[in-house]
Short mmCIF file of C-alpha atoms and ligand atoms in Angstrom, two decimals:
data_model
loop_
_atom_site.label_atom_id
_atom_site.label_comp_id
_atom_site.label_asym_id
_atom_site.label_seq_id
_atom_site.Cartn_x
_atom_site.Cartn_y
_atom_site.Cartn_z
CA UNK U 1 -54.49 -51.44 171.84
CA UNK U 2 -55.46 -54.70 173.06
CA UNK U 3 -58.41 -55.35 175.89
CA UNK U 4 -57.95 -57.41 178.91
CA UNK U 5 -61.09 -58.25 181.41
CA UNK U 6 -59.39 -59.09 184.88
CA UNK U 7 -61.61 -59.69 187.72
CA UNK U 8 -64.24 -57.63 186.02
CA UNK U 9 -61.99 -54.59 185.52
CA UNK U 10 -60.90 -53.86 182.17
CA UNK U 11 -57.50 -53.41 180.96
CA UNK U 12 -55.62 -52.04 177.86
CA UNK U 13 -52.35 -52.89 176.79
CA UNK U 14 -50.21 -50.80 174.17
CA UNK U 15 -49.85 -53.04 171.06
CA UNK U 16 -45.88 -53.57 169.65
CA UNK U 17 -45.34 -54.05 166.03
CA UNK U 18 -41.56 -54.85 164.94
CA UNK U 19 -40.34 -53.69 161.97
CA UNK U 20 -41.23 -56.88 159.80
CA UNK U 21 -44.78 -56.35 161.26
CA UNK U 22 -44.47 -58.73 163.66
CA UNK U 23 -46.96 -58.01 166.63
CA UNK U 24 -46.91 -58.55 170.47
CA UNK U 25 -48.51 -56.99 173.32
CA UNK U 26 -46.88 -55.46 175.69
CA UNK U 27 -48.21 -56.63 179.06
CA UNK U 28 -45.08 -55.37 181.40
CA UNK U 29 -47.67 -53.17 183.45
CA UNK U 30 -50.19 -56.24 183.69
CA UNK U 31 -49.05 -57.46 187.39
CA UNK U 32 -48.77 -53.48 188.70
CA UNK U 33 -52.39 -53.15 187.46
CA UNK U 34 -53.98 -56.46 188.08
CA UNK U 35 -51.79 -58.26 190.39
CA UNK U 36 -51.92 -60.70 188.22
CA UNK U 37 -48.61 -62.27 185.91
CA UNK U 38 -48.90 -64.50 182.64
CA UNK U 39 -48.00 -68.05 182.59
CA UNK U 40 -45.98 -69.51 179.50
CA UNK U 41 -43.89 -72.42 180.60
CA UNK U 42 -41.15 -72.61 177.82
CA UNK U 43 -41.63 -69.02 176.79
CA UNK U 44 -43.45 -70.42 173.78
CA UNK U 45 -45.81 -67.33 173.55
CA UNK U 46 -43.03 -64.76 175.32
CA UNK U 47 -41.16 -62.11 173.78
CA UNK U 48 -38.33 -61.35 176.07
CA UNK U 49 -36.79 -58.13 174.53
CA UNK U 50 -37.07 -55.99 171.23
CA UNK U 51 -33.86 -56.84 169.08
CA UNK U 52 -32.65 -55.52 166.16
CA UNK U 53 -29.94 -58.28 165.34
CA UNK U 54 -31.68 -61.09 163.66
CA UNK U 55 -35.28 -61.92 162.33
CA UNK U 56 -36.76 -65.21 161.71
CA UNK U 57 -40.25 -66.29 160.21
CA UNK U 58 -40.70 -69.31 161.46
CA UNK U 59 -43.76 -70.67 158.82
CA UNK U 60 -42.18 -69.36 155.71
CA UNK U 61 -38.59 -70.52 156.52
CA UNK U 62 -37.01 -66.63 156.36
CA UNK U 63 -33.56 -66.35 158.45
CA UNK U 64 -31.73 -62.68 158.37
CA UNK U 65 -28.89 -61.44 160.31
CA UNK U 66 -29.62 -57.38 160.17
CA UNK U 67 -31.77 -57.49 157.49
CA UNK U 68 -29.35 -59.79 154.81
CA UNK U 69 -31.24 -63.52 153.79
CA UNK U 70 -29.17 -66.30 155.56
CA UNK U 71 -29.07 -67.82 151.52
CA UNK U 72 -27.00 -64.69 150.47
CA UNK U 73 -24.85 -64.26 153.06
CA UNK U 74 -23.82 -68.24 153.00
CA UNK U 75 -23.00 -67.77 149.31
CA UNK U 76 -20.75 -64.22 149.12
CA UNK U 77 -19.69 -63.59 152.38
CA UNK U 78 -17.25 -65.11 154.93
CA UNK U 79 -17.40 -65.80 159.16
CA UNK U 80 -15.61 -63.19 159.70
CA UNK U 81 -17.69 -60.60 157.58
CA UNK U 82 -20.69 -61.59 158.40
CA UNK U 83 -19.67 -61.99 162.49
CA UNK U 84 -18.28 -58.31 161.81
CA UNK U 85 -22.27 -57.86 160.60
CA UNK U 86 -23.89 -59.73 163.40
CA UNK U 87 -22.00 -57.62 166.19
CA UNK U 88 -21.59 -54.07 164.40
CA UNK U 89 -25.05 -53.88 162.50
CA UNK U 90 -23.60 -53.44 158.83
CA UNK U 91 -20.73 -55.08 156.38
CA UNK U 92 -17.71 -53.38 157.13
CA UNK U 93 -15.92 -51.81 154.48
CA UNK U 94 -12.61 -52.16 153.59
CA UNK U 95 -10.73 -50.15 156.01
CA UNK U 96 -13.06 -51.86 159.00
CA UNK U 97 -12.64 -55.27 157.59
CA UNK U 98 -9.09 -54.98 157.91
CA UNK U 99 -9.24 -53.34 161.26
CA UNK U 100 -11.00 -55.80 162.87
CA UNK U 101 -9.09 -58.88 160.68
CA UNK U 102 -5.74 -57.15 162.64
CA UNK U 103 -7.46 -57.24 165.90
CA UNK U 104 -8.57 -60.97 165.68
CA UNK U 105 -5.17 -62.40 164.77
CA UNK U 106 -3.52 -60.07 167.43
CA UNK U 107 -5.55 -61.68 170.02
CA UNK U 108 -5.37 -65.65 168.35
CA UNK U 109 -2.42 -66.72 170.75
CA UNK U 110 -3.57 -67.93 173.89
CA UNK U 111 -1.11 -66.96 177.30
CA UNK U 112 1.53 -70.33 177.68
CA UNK U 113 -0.17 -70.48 181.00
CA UNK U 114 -3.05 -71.95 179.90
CA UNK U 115 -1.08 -74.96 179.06
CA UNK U 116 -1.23 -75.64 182.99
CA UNK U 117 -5.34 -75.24 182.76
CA UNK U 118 -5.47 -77.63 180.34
CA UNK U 119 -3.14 -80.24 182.24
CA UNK U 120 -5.97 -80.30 184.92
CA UNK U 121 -8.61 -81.49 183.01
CA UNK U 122 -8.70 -85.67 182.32
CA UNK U 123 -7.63 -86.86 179.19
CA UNK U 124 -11.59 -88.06 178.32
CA UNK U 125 -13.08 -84.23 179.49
CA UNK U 126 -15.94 -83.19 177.05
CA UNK U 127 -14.35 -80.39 175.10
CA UNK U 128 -18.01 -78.38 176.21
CA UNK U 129 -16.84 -78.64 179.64
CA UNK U 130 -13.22 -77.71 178.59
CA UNK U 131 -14.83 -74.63 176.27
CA UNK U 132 -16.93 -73.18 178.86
CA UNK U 133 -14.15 -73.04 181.49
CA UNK U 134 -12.00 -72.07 179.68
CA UNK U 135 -13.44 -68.72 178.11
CA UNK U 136 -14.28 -67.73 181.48
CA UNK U 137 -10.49 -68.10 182.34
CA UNK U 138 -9.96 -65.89 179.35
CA UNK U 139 -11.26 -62.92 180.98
CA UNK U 140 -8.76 -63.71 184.14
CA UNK U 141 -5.89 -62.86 182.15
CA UNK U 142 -5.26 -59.05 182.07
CA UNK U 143 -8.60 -58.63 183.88
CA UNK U 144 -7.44 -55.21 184.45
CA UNK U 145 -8.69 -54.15 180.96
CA UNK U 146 -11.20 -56.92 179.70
CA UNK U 147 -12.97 -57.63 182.89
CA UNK U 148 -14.45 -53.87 183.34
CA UNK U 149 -17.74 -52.31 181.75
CA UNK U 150 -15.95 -50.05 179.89
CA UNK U 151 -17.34 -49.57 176.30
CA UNK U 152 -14.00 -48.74 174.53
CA UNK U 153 -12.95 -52.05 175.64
CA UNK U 154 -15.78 -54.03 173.79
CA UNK U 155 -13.72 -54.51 170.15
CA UNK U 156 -11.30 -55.84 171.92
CA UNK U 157 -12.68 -58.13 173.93
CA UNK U 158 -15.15 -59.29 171.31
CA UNK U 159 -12.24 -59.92 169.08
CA UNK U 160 -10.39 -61.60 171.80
CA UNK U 161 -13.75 -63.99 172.11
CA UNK U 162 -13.80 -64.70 168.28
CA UNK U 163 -10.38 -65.60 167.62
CA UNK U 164 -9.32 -67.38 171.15
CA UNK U 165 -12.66 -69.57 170.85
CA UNK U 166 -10.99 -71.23 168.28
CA UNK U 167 -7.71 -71.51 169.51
CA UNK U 168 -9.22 -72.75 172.93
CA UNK U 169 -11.51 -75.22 171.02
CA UNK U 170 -8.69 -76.94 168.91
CA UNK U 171 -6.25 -76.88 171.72
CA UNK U 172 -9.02 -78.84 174.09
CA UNK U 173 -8.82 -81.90 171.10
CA UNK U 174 -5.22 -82.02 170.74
CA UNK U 175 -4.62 -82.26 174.63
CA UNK U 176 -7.32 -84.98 174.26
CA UNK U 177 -5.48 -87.03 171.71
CA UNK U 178 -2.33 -86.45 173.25
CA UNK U 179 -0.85 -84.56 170.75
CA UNK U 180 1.05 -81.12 171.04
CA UNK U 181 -0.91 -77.76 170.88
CA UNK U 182 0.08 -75.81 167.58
CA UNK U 183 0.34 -72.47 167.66
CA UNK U 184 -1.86 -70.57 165.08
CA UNK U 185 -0.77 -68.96 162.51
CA UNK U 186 -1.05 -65.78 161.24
CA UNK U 187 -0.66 -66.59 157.03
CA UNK U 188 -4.24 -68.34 157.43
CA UNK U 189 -8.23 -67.18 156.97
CA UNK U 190 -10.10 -67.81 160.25
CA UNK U 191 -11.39 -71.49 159.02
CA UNK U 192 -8.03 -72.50 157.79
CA UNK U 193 -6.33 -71.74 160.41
CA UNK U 194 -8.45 -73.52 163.25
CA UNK U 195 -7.79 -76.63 160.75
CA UNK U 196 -4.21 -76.31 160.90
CA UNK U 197 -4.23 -76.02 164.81
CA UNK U 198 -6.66 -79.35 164.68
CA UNK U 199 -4.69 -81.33 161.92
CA UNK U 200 -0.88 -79.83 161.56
CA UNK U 201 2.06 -81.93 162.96
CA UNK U 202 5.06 -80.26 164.24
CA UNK U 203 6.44 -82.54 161.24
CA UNK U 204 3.54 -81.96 158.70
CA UNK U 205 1.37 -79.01 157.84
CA UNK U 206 -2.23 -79.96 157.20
CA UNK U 207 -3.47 -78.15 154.24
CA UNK U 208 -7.62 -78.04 153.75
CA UNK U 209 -9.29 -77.85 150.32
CA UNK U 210 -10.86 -74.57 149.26
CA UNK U 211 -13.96 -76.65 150.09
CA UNK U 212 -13.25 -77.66 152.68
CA UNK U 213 -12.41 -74.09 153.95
CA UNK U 214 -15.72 -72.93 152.32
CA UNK U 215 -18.14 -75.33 153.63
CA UNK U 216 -16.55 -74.41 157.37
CA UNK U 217 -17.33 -70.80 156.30
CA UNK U 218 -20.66 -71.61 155.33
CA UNK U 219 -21.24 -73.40 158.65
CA UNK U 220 -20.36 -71.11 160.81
CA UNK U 221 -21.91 -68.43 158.75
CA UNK U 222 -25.23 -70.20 159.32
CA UNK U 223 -24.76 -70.65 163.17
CA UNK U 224 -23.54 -66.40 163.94
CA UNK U 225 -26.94 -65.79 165.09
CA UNK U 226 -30.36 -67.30 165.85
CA UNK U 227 -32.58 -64.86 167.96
CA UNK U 228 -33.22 -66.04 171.37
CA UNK U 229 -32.80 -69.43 171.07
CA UNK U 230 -31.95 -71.00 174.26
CA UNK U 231 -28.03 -70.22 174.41
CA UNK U 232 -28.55 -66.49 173.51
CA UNK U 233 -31.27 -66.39 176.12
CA UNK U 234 -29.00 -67.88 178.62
CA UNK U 235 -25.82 -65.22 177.62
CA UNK U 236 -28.87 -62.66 177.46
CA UNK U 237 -29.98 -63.72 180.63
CA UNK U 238 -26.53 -63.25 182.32
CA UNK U 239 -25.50 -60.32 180.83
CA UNK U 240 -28.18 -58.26 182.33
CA UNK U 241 -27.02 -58.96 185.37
CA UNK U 242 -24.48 -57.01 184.43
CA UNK U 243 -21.60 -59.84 183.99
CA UNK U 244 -18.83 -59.47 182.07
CA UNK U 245 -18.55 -60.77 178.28
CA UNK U 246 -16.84 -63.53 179.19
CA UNK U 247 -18.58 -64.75 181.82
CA UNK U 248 -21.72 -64.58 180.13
CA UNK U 249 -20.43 -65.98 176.64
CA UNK U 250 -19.44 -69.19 178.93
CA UNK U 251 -22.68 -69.95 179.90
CA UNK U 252 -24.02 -69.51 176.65
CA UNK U 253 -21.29 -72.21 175.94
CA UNK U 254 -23.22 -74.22 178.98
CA UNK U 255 -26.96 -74.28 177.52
CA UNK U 256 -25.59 -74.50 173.69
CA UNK U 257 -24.22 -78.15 175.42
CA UNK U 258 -27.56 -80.16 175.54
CA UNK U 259 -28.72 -82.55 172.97
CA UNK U 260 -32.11 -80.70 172.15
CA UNK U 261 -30.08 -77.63 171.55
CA UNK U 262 -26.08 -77.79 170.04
CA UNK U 263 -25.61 -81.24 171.25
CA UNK U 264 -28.16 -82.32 168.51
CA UNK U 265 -25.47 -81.98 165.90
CA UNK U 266 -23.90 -85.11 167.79
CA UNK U 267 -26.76 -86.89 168.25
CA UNK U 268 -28.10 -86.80 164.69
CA UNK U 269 -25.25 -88.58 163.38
CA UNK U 270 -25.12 -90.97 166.50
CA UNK U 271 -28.30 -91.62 165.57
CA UNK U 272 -27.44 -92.12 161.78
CA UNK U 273 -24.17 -94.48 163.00
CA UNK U 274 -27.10 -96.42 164.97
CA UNK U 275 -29.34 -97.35 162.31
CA UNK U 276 -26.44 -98.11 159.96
CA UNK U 277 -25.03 -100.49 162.36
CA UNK U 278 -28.14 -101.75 163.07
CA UNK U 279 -28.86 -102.39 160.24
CA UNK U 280 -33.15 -101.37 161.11
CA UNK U 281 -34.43 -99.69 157.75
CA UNK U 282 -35.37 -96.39 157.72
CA UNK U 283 -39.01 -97.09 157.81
CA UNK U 284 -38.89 -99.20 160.77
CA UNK U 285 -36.48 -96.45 162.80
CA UNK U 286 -39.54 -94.06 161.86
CA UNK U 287 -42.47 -96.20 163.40
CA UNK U 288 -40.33 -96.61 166.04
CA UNK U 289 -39.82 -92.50 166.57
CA UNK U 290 -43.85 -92.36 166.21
CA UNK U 291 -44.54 -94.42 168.48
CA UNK U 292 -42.55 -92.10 170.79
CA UNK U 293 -40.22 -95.04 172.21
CA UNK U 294 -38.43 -93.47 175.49
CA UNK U 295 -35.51 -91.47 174.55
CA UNK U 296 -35.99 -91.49 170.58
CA UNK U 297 -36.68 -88.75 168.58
CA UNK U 298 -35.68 -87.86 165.28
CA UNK U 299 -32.96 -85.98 165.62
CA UNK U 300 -32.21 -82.65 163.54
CA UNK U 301 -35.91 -82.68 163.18
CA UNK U 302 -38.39 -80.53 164.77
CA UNK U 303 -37.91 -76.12 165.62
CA UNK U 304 -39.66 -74.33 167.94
CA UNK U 305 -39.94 -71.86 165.72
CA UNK U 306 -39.80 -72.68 162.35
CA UNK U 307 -42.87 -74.77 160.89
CA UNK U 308 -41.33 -75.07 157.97
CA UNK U 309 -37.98 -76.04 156.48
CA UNK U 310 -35.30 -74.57 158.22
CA UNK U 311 -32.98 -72.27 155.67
CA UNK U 312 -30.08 -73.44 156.90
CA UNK U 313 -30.75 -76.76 156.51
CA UNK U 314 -30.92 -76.46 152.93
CA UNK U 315 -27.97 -74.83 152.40
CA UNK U 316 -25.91 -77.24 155.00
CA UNK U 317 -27.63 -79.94 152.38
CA UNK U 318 -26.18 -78.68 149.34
CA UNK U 319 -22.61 -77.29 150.96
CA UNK U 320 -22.10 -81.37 152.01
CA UNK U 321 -23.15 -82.61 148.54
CA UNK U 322 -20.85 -79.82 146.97
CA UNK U 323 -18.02 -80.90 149.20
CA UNK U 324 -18.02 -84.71 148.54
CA UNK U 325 -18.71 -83.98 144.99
CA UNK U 326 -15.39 -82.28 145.30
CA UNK U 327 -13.37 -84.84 146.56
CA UNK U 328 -14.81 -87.58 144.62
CA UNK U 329 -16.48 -88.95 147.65
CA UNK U 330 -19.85 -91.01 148.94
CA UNK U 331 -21.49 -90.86 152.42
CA UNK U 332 -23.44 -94.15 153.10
CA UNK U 333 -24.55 -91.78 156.47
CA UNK U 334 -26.04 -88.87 154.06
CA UNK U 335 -27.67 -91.62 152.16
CA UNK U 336 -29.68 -92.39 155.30
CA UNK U 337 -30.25 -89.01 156.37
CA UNK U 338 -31.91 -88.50 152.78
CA UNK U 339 -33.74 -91.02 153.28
CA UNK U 340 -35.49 -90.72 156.89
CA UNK U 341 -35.86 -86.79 155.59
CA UNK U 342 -37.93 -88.43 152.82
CA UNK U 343 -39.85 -90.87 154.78
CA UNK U 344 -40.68 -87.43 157.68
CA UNK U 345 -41.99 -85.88 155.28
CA UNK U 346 -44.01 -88.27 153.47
CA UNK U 347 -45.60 -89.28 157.04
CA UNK U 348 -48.32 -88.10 159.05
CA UNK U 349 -47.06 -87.59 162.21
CA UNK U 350 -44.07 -85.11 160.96
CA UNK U 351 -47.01 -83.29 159.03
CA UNK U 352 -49.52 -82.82 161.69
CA UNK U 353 -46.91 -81.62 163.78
CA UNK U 354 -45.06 -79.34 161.17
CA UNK U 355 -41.59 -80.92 162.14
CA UNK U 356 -38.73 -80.47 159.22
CA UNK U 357 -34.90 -80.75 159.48
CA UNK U 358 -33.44 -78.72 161.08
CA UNK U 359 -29.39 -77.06 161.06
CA UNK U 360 -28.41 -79.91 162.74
CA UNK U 361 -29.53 -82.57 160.76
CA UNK U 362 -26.58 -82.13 157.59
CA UNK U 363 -24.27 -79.90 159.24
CA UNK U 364 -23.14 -83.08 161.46
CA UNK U 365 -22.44 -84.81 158.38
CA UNK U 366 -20.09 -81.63 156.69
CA UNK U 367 -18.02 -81.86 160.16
CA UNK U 368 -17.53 -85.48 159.84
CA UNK U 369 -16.85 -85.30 156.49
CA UNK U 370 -13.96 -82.60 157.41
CA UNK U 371 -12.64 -85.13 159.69
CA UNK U 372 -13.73 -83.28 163.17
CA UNK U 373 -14.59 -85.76 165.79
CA UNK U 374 -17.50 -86.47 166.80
CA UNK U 375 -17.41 -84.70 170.72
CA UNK U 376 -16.38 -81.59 169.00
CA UNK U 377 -19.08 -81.13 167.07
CA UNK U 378 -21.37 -79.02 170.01
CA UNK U 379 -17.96 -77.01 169.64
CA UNK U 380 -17.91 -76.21 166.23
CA UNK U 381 -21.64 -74.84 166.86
CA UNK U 382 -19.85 -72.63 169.76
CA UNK U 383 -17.41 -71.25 167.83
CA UNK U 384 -19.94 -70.03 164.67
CA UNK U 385 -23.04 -69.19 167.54
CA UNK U 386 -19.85 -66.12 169.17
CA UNK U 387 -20.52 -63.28 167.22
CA UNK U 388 -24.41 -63.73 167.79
CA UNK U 389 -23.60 -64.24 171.74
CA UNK U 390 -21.34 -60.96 172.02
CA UNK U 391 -23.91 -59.10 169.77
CA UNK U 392 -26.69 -60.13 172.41
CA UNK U 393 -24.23 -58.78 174.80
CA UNK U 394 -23.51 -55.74 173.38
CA UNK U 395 -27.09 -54.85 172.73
CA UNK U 396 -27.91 -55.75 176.54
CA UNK U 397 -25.10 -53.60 177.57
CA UNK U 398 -25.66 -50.83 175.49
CA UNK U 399 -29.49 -50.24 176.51
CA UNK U 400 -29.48 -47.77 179.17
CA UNK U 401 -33.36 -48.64 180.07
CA UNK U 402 -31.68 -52.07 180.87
CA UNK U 403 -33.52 -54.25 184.07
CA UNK U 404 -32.37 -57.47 185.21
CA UNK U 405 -33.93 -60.77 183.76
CA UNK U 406 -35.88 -61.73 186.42
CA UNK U 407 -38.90 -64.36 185.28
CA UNK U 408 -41.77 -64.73 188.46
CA UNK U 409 -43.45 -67.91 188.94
CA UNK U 410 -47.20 -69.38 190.03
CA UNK U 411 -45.84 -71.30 193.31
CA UNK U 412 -46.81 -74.66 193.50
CA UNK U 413 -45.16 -75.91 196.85
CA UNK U 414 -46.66 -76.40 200.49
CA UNK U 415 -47.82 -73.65 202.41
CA UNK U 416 -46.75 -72.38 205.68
CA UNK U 417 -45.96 -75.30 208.06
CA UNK U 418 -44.23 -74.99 211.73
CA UNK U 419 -40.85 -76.72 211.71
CA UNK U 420 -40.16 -79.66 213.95
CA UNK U 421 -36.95 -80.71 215.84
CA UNK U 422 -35.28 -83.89 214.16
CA UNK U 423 -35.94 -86.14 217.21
CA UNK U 424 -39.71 -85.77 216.49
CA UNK U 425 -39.81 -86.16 213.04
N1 CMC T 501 -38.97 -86.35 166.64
C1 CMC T 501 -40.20 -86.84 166.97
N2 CMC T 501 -41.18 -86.10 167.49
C2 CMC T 501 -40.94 -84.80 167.68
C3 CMC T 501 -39.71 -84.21 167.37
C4 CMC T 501 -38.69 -85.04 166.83
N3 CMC T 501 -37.50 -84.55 166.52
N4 CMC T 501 -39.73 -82.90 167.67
C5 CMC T 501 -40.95 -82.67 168.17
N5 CMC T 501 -41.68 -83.81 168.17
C6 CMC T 501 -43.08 -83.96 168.59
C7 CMC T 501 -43.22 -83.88 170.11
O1 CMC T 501 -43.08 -85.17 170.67
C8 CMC T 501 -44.59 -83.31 170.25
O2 CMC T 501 -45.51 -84.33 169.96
P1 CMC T 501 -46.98 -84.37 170.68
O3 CMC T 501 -47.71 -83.20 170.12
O4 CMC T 501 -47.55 -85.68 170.29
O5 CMC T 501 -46.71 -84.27 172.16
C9 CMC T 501 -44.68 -82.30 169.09
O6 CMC T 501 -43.78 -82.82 168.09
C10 CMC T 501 -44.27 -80.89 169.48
O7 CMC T 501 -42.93 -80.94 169.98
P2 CMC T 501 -42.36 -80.12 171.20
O8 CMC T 501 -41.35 -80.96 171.91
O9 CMC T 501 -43.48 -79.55 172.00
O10 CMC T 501 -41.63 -78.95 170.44
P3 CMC T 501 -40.65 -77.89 171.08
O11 CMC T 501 -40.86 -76.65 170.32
O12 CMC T 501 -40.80 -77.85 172.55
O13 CMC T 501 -39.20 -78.51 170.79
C11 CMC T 501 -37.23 -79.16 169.66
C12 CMC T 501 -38.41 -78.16 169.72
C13 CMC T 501 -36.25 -78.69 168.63
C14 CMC T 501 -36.53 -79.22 171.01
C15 CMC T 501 -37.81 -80.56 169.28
O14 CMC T 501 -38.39 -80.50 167.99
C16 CMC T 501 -36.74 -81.63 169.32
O15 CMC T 501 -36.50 -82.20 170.39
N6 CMC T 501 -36.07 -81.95 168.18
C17 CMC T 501 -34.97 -82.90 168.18
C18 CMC T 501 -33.71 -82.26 168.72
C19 CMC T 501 -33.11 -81.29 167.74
O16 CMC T 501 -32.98 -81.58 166.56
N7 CMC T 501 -32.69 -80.14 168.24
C20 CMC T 501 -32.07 -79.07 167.44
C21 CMC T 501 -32.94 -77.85 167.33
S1 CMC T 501 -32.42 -76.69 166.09
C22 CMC T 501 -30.91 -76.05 166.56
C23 CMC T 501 -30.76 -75.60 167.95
O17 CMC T 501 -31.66 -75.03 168.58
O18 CMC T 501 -29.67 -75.75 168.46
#
């Protein structure tokens, strides 16, 4: 029980622990009892739901997607497993595996109308804005049966959202290259097979290495799920509203966009290009980050929540080495990168203010590595964050004590005032 004194009356509040101990109290009768709400611009302080999808300690560097580490998952399972995981609560076993492996490649092909969706967009779109649009047109086909509420609809839909993110996402970068949309195919894994719709020729297959394949695996292993991170707030957000899959799953696509969240993937290796260009060493870049010059931060650095290393970082680290190791390649831009990850964490500033890489700062590097361009990269985030996005969903959905997100504010605006005609203003 925790104690409150409000305007000399005292309060209690039930105490919450989760089920890795974590503790929060639970304040929702606070404003019916004391007219009074809380205050936490950001929501650094807020817990907006109990979930029982993923669990993060932020100071000792701990990721889990229902209780299995981040590190063990990355090295024995595969996207599709682990999204299987993320959405359904536990691995699937054989005869669910294949069930839902059927259901994703029935659903891969995309309607030939949506050739004429794409033909509207300009050649030099974002593929963000092309990605969110277009997975909210994916609910407009047959809305008959993946439009409504109905629960018996969800694998469907879910594995309609899974395996059409993909073929969405690839066929955004071949209409912006000019090049004709390939069809997927039905022979490949999940990861191979968005590679072949990206690279094949109608004259030439493209055919990945196996590590290639596994360090896309491994990245989109490490982005299924994240808590309530922005995006997954956002879908969260819209969901309880009661909007369709779809619709919500697009605006996750929406807040996922922005350079402090998915879009930092991009900018940590526009950042890397910049310094290399430059030709500014890595020391100097620093000083210049410290002394907080407008617009520069050190990108792939910094969490909200973890104070730590971030897991996935790690991993992403290792995967990229593994993969040019592979193909008897060097990365002048992961040279960098090692170095101003050095320098951080040798420095003050980064110390004081517990800021480490973060996912985005190597898994940029493994995409460019793989040959995906640069404005896809926020994509490629998009298409490993779905499973954690329809899990969110599901588990709003699914709670039938279920309210609508709706935040209150401390109003900071003028009060009343009489309105006056135009002429006499
Ligand atoms: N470079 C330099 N200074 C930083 C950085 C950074 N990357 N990140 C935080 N700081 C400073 C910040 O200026 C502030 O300093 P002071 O105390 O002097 O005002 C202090 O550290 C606390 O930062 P904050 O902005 O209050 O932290 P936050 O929790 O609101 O923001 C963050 C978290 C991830 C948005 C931020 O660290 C950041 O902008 N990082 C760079 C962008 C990035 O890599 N984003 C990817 C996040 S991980 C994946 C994802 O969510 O998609």
């Amino acid at each position: 029980m925790a104690r409150m004194e409000v305007d000399g009356k005292f309060l209690d509040f039930p105490e919450i622990t989760g089920s890795e101990n974590e503790k929060a109290i639970d304040i929702s009768k606070l404003r019916s009892e004391s007219g009074y709400i809380t205050l936490d611009d950001s929501f650094g302080n807020t817990g907006s739901c109990r979930s029982a999808i993923t669990y993060i300690d932020g100071a000792n560097g701990v990721l889990r997607y229902r209780g299995y580490s981040i590190e063990e998952l990355a090295e024995k399972s595969s996207f599709i497993e682990t999204a299987y995981l993320v959405i359904y609560g536990h691995l699937p076993n054989r005869e669910e595996y294949d069930r839902f492996s059927d259901l994703l490649t029935a659903h891969e092909m995309l309607d030939e109308d949506y050739r004429k969706h794409y033909e509207g967009f300009p050649r030099k779109a974002h593929p963000m804005a092309i990605l969110s649009a277009m997975i909210n047109t994916l609910g407009c086909y047959d809305p008959e049966h993946f439009l409504d509420e109905d629960v018996s609809h969800f694998d469907i839909n879910a594995a309609r959202l899974i395996s059409q993110v993909r073929t969405v996402a690839a066929a955004a970068y071949r209409m912006s290259v000019g090049q004709p949309m390939m069809y997927p195919s039905p022979d490949r894994l999940y990861a191979n097979n968005f590679l072949h719709m990206m690279f094949s020729q109608p004259y030439k297959l493209f055919e990945a290495t196996p590590e290639v394949t596994q360090a896309l695996n491994k990245f989109w292993i490490l982005h299924a799920d994240h808590e309530q991170n922005c995006s997954t707030s956002t879908v969260r957000l819209v969901a309880s509203s009661g909007a369709n899959m779809y619709a919500s799953c697009a605006a996750g696509v929406c807040a996922l966009w922005g350079k402090l969240h998915g879009g930092a993937n991009q900018a940590v290796v526009e950042m890397l290009l910049k310094i290399q260009e430059s030709g500014i060493s890595v020391k100097d870049f620093v000083d210049k980050v410290k002394r907080k010059e407008p617009g520069l931060k050190l990108m792939g650095f910094g969490h909200r929540v973890y104070k730590n290393f971030d897991p996935r970082s790690k991993i992403l680290q290792k995967a990229l080495q593994k993969m040019l190791k592979a193909s008897g390649q060097t990365d002048p831009l992961l040279d960098i990168a090692q170095e101003l990850e050095e320098c951080a964490l040798r420095d003050e500033y980064f110390i004081e203010r517990k800021l480490y890489p973060n996912v985005d700062f190597y898994s940029g590097l493994i995409l460019r590595n793989i040959g995906i361009p640069l404005n896809m990269f926020t994509v490629m985030f998009a298409i490993g964050r779905m499973p954690g996005w329809i899990a969110h969903w599901k588990e709003i959905s699914e709670n039938p004590k279920q309210r609508i997100y709706r935040p209150r504010q401390i109003y900071t605006g003028e009060n009343l005032r009489s309105y006056i005609p135009l002429d006499e203003r």
